[in-house]
Tab-separated table of C-alpha atoms and ligand atoms in Angstrom:
chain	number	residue	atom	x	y	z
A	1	UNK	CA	-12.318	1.826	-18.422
A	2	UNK	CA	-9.620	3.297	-20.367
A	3	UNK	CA	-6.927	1.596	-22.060
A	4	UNK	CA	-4.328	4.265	-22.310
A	5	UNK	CA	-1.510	2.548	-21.059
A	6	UNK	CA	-2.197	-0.674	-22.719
A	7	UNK	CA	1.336	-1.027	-24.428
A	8	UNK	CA	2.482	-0.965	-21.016
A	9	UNK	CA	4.055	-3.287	-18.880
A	10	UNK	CA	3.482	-3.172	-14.549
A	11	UNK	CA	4.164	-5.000	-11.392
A	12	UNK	CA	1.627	-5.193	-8.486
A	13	UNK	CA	2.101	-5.358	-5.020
A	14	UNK	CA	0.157	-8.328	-4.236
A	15	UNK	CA	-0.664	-9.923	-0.949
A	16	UNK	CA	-3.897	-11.972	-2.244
A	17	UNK	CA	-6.219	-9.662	-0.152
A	18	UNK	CA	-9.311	-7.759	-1.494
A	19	UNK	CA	-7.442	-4.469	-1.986
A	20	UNK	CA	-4.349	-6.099	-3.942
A	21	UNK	CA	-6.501	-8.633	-5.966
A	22	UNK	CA	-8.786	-5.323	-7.022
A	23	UNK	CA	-5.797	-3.671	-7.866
A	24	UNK	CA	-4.193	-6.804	-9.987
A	25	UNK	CA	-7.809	-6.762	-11.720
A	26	UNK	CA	-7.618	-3.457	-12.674
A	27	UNK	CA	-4.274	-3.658	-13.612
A	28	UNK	CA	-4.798	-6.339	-16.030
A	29	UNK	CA	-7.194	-3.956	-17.222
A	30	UNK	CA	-5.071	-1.059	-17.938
A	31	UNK	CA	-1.713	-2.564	-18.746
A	32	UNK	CA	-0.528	-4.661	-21.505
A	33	UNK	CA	1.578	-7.167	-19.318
A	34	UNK	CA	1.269	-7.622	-15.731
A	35	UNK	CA	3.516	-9.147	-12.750
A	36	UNK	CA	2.747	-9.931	-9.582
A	37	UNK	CA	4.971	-9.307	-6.167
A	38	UNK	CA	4.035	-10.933	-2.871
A	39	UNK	CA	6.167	-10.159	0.486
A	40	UNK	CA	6.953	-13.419	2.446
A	41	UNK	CA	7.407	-11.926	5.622
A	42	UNK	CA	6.307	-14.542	8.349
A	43	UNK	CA	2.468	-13.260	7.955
A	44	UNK	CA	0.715	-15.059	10.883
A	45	UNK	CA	-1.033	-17.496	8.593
A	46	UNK	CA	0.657	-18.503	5.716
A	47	UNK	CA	-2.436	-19.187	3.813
A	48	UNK	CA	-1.907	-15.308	2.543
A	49	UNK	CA	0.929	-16.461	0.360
A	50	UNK	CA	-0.646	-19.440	-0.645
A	51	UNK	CA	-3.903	-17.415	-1.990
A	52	UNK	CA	-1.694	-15.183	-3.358
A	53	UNK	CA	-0.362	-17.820	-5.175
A	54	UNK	CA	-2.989	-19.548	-5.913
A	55	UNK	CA	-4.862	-16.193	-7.790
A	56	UNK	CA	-1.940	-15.555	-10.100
A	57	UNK	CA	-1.769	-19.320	-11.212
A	58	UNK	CA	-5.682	-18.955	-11.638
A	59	UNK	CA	-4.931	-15.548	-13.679
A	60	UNK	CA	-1.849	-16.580	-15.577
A	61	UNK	CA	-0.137	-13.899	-14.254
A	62	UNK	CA	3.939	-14.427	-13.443
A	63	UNK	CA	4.166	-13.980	-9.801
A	64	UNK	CA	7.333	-13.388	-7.460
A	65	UNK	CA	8.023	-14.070	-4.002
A	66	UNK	CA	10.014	-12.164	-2.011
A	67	UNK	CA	11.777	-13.386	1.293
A	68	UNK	CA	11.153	-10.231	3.589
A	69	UNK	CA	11.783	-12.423	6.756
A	70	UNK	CA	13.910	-9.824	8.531
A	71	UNK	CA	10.710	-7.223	8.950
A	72	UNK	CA	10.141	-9.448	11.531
A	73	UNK	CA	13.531	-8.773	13.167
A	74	UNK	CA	13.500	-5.489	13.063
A	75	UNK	CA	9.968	-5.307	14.768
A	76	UNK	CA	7.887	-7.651	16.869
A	77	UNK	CA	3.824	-6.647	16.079
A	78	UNK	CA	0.870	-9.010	15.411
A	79	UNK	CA	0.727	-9.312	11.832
A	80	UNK	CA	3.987	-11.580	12.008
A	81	UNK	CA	4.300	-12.858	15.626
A	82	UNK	CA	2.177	-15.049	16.716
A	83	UNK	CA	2.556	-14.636	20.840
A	84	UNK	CA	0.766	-10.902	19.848
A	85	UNK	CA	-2.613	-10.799	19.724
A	86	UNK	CA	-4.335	-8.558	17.030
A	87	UNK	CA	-6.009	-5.647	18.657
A	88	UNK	CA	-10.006	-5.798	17.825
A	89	UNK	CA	-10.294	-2.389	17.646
A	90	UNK	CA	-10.649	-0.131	14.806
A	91	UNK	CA	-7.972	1.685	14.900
A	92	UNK	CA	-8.657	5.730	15.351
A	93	UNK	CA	-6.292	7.315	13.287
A	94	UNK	CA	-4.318	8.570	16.575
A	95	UNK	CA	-2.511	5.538	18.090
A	96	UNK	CA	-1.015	2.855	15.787
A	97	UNK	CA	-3.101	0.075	15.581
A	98	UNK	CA	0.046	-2.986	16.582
A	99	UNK	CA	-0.599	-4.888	13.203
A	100	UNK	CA	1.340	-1.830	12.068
A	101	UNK	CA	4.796	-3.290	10.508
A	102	UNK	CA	6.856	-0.285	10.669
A	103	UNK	CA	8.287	0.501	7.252
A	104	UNK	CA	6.567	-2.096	5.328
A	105	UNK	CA	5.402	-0.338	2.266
A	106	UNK	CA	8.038	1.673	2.133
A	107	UNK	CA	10.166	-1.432	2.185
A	108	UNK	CA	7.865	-3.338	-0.165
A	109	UNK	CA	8.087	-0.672	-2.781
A	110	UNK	CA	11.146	0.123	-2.723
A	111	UNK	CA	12.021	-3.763	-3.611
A	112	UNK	CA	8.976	-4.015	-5.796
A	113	UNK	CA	10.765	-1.671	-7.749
A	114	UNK	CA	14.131	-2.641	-8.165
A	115	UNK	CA	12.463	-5.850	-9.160
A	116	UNK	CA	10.978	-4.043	-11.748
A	117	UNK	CA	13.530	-2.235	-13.296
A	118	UNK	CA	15.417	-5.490	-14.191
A	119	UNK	CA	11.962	-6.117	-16.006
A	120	UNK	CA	11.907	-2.680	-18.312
A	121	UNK	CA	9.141	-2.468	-15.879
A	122	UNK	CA	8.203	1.021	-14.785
A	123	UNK	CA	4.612	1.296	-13.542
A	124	UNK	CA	4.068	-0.154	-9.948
A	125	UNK	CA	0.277	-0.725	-8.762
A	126	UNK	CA	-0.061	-0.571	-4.857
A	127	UNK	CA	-3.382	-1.071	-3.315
A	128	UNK	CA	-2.490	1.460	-0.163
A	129	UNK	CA	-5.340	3.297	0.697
A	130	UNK	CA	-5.816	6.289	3.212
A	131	UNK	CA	-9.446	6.870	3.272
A	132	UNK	CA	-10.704	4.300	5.741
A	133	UNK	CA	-7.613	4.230	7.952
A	134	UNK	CA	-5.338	6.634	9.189
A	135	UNK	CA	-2.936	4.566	11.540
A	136	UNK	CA	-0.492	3.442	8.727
A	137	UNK	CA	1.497	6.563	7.668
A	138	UNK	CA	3.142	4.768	5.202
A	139	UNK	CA	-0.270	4.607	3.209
A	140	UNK	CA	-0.882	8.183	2.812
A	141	UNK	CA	-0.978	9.571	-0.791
A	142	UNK	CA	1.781	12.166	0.185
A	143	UNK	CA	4.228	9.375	1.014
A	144	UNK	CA	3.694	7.771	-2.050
A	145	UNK	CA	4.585	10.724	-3.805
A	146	UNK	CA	7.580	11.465	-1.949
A	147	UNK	CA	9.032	7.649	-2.514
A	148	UNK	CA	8.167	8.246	-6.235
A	149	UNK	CA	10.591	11.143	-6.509
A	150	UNK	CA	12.983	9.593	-4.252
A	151	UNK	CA	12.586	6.161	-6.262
A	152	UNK	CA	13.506	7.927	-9.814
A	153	UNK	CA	16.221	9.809	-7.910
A	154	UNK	CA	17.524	6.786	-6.521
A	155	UNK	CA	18.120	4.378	-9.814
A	156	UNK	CA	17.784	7.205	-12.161
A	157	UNK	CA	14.622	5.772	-13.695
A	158	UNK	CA	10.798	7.043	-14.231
A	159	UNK	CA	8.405	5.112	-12.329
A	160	UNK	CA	5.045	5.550	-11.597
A	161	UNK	CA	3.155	3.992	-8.785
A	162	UNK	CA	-0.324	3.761	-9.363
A	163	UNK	CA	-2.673	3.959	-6.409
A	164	UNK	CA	-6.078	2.775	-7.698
A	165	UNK	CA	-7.683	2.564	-4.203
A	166	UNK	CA	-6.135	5.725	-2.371
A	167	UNK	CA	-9.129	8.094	-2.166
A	168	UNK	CA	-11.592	5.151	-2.330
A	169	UNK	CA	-14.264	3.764	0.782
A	170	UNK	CA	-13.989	0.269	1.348
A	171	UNK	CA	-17.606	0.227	-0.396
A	172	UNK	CA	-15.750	2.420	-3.354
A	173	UNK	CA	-13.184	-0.550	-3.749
A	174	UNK	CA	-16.316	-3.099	-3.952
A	175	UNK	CA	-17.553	-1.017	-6.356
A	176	UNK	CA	-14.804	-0.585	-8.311
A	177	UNK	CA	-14.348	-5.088	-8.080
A	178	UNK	CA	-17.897	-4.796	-8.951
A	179	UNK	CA	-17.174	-2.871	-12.462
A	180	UNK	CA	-14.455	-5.226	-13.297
A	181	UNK	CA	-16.636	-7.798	-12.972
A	182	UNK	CA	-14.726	-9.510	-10.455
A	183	UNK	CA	-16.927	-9.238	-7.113
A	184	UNK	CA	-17.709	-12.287	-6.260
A	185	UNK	CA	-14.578	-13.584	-7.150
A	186	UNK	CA	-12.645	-10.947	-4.791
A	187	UNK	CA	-15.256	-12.203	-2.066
A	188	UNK	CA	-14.490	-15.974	-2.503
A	189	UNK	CA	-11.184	-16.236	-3.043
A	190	UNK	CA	-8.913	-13.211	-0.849
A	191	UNK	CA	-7.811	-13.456	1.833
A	192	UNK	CA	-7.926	-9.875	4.106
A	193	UNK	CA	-9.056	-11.797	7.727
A	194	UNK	CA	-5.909	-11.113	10.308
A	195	UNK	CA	-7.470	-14.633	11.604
A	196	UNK	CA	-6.214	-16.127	8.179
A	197	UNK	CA	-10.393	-17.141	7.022
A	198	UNK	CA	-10.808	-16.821	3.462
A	199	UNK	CA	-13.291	-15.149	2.242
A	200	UNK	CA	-15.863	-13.787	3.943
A	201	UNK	CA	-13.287	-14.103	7.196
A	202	UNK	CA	-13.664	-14.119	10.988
A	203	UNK	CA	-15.558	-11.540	11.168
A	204	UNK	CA	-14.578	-9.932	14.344
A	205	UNK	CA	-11.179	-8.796	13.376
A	206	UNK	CA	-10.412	-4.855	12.430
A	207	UNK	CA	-9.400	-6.177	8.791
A	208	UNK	CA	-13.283	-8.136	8.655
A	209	UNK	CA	-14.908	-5.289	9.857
A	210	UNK	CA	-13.550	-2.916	7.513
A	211	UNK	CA	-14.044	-5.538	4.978
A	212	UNK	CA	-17.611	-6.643	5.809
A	213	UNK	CA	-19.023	-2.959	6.564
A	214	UNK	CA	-17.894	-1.762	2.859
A	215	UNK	CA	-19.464	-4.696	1.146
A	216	UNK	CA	-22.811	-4.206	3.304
A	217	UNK	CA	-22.634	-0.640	2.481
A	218	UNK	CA	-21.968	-1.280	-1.178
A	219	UNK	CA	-24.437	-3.900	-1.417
A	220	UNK	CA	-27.136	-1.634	0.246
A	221	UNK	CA	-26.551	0.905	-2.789
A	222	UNK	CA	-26.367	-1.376	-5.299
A	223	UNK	CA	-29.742	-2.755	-4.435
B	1	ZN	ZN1	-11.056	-11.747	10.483
C-alpha cells in the first residue's frame, strides 16, 4: 500500500464498526499521525461507544468523543430511540430504511472537521459507502464532494476527505481488512449489529446481513 501521505496527519470518523475500524486501519497505514472521532448520539446500545473506545486504547490512537445528543431531537428513528423497532428489511434503495438519522454525516463531518482544523489536521477518513446501499443520501460520493468544497469554502481551509470504502462491496471492504492484516480482528472486536452483538452480531438485522453476506462472499473467494 502506498505511503504517500505518510508525513501527514488525519482524523477518522469512527463509530467502532467494521467499515470505520477498516478505515482507521488503513488510515494508520497511509498517514503519519492519526485521530479518532466517535459521535455520542444516544446510539441504541451504548456498547458502540464503548468498542469504539475500547479499539483506539487497544491501537494507541487519541480518540474524541463528541456529544451529538440533539440528533436525537431533531429526529425520532431507530438507531437512537429505543420505542422504534429496526426495520429487518434490506433496505431497496427507494424508501429510507428508518435507521436513517437525517443529516448525520453531514453533521458528523462537518464537526469532524472543525475538530480538525484546531489540530493542523486536514485529511478526514469517512468510511461512507454507496455501493451496497442506496437509502442514505448522505453517503453518496457526490455529496461528499460537494461538502468538501463547501467545507474549504466555509473555514477557508483545504481538506480532503478520504473515502476508502465508497465504491467497495461489503466483500471488497473484507478484502481490503484482509490486506491490512486486520480480518479477524475487524470480525472480533466491531461492533456493526443494530442489536448491539459484537462481532459476528445478531444476525437477523439489515446491518448483520450486509455484514455476514460480504464476509461469506469474501471468504468463498478467498478459498
Ligand atoms: Zn444484528
Amino acid at each position: 500500500m502506498s505511503k504517500v501521505l505518510k508525513e501527514e496527519k488525519a482524523i477518522v470518523v469512527f463509530s467502532g464498526g467494521q467499515d470505520s475500524t477498516t478505515c482507521l486501519f488503513w488510515a494508520l497505514e497511509q498517514f503519519q499521525e492519526v485521530v479518532a472521532v466517535t459521535f455520542d448520539y444516544g446510539q441504541r446500545h451504548v456498547k458502540e461507544i464503548e468498542c469504539a473506545k475500547a479499539i483506539t486504547k487497544e491501537l494507541g490512537v487519541e480518540h474524541h468523543i463528541l456529544d451529538m445528543a440533539l440528533l436525537n431531537q431533531l429526529a425520532p428513528n431507530s438507531l437512537t430511540r429505543t420505542d422504534i423497532e429496526v426495520d429487518e428489511e434490506i433496505p431497496d434503495g427507494k424508501t429510507a430504511p428508518n435507521s436513517l438519522v437525517e443529516g448525520r454525516n453531514m453533521l458528523f463531518l462537518t464537526f469532524a472537521a472543525v475538530l480538525a482544523k484546531g489540530k493542523d489536521i486536514r485529511h478526514i477518513v469517512t468510511g461512507v459507502c454507496e455501493t451496497d446501499f442506496s437509502g442514505y443520501p448522505d453517503c453518496r460520493d457526490v455529496f461528499i464532494k460537494s461538502l468538501n468544497v463547501t467545507l474549504n469554502l466555509s473555514m477557508d481551509y483545504s481538506y480532503v476527505i478520504h473515502t476508502p470504502l465508497m465504491w467497495l462491496t461489503k466483500a471488497q471492504t473484507w478484502e481490503l481488512a484482509d490486506k491490512l492484516g486486520k480480518l479477524d480482528y475487524i470480525r472480533e472486536k466491531t461492533l456493526t449489529c443494530y442489536n448491539g452483538v459484537q462481532g459476528d452480531g445478531c444476525g437477523h438485522c439489515p446491518a448483520c446481513t450486509l455484514r455476514n453476506r460480504g464476509l461469506k462472499e469474501y471468504l468463498a473467494i478467498k478459498s
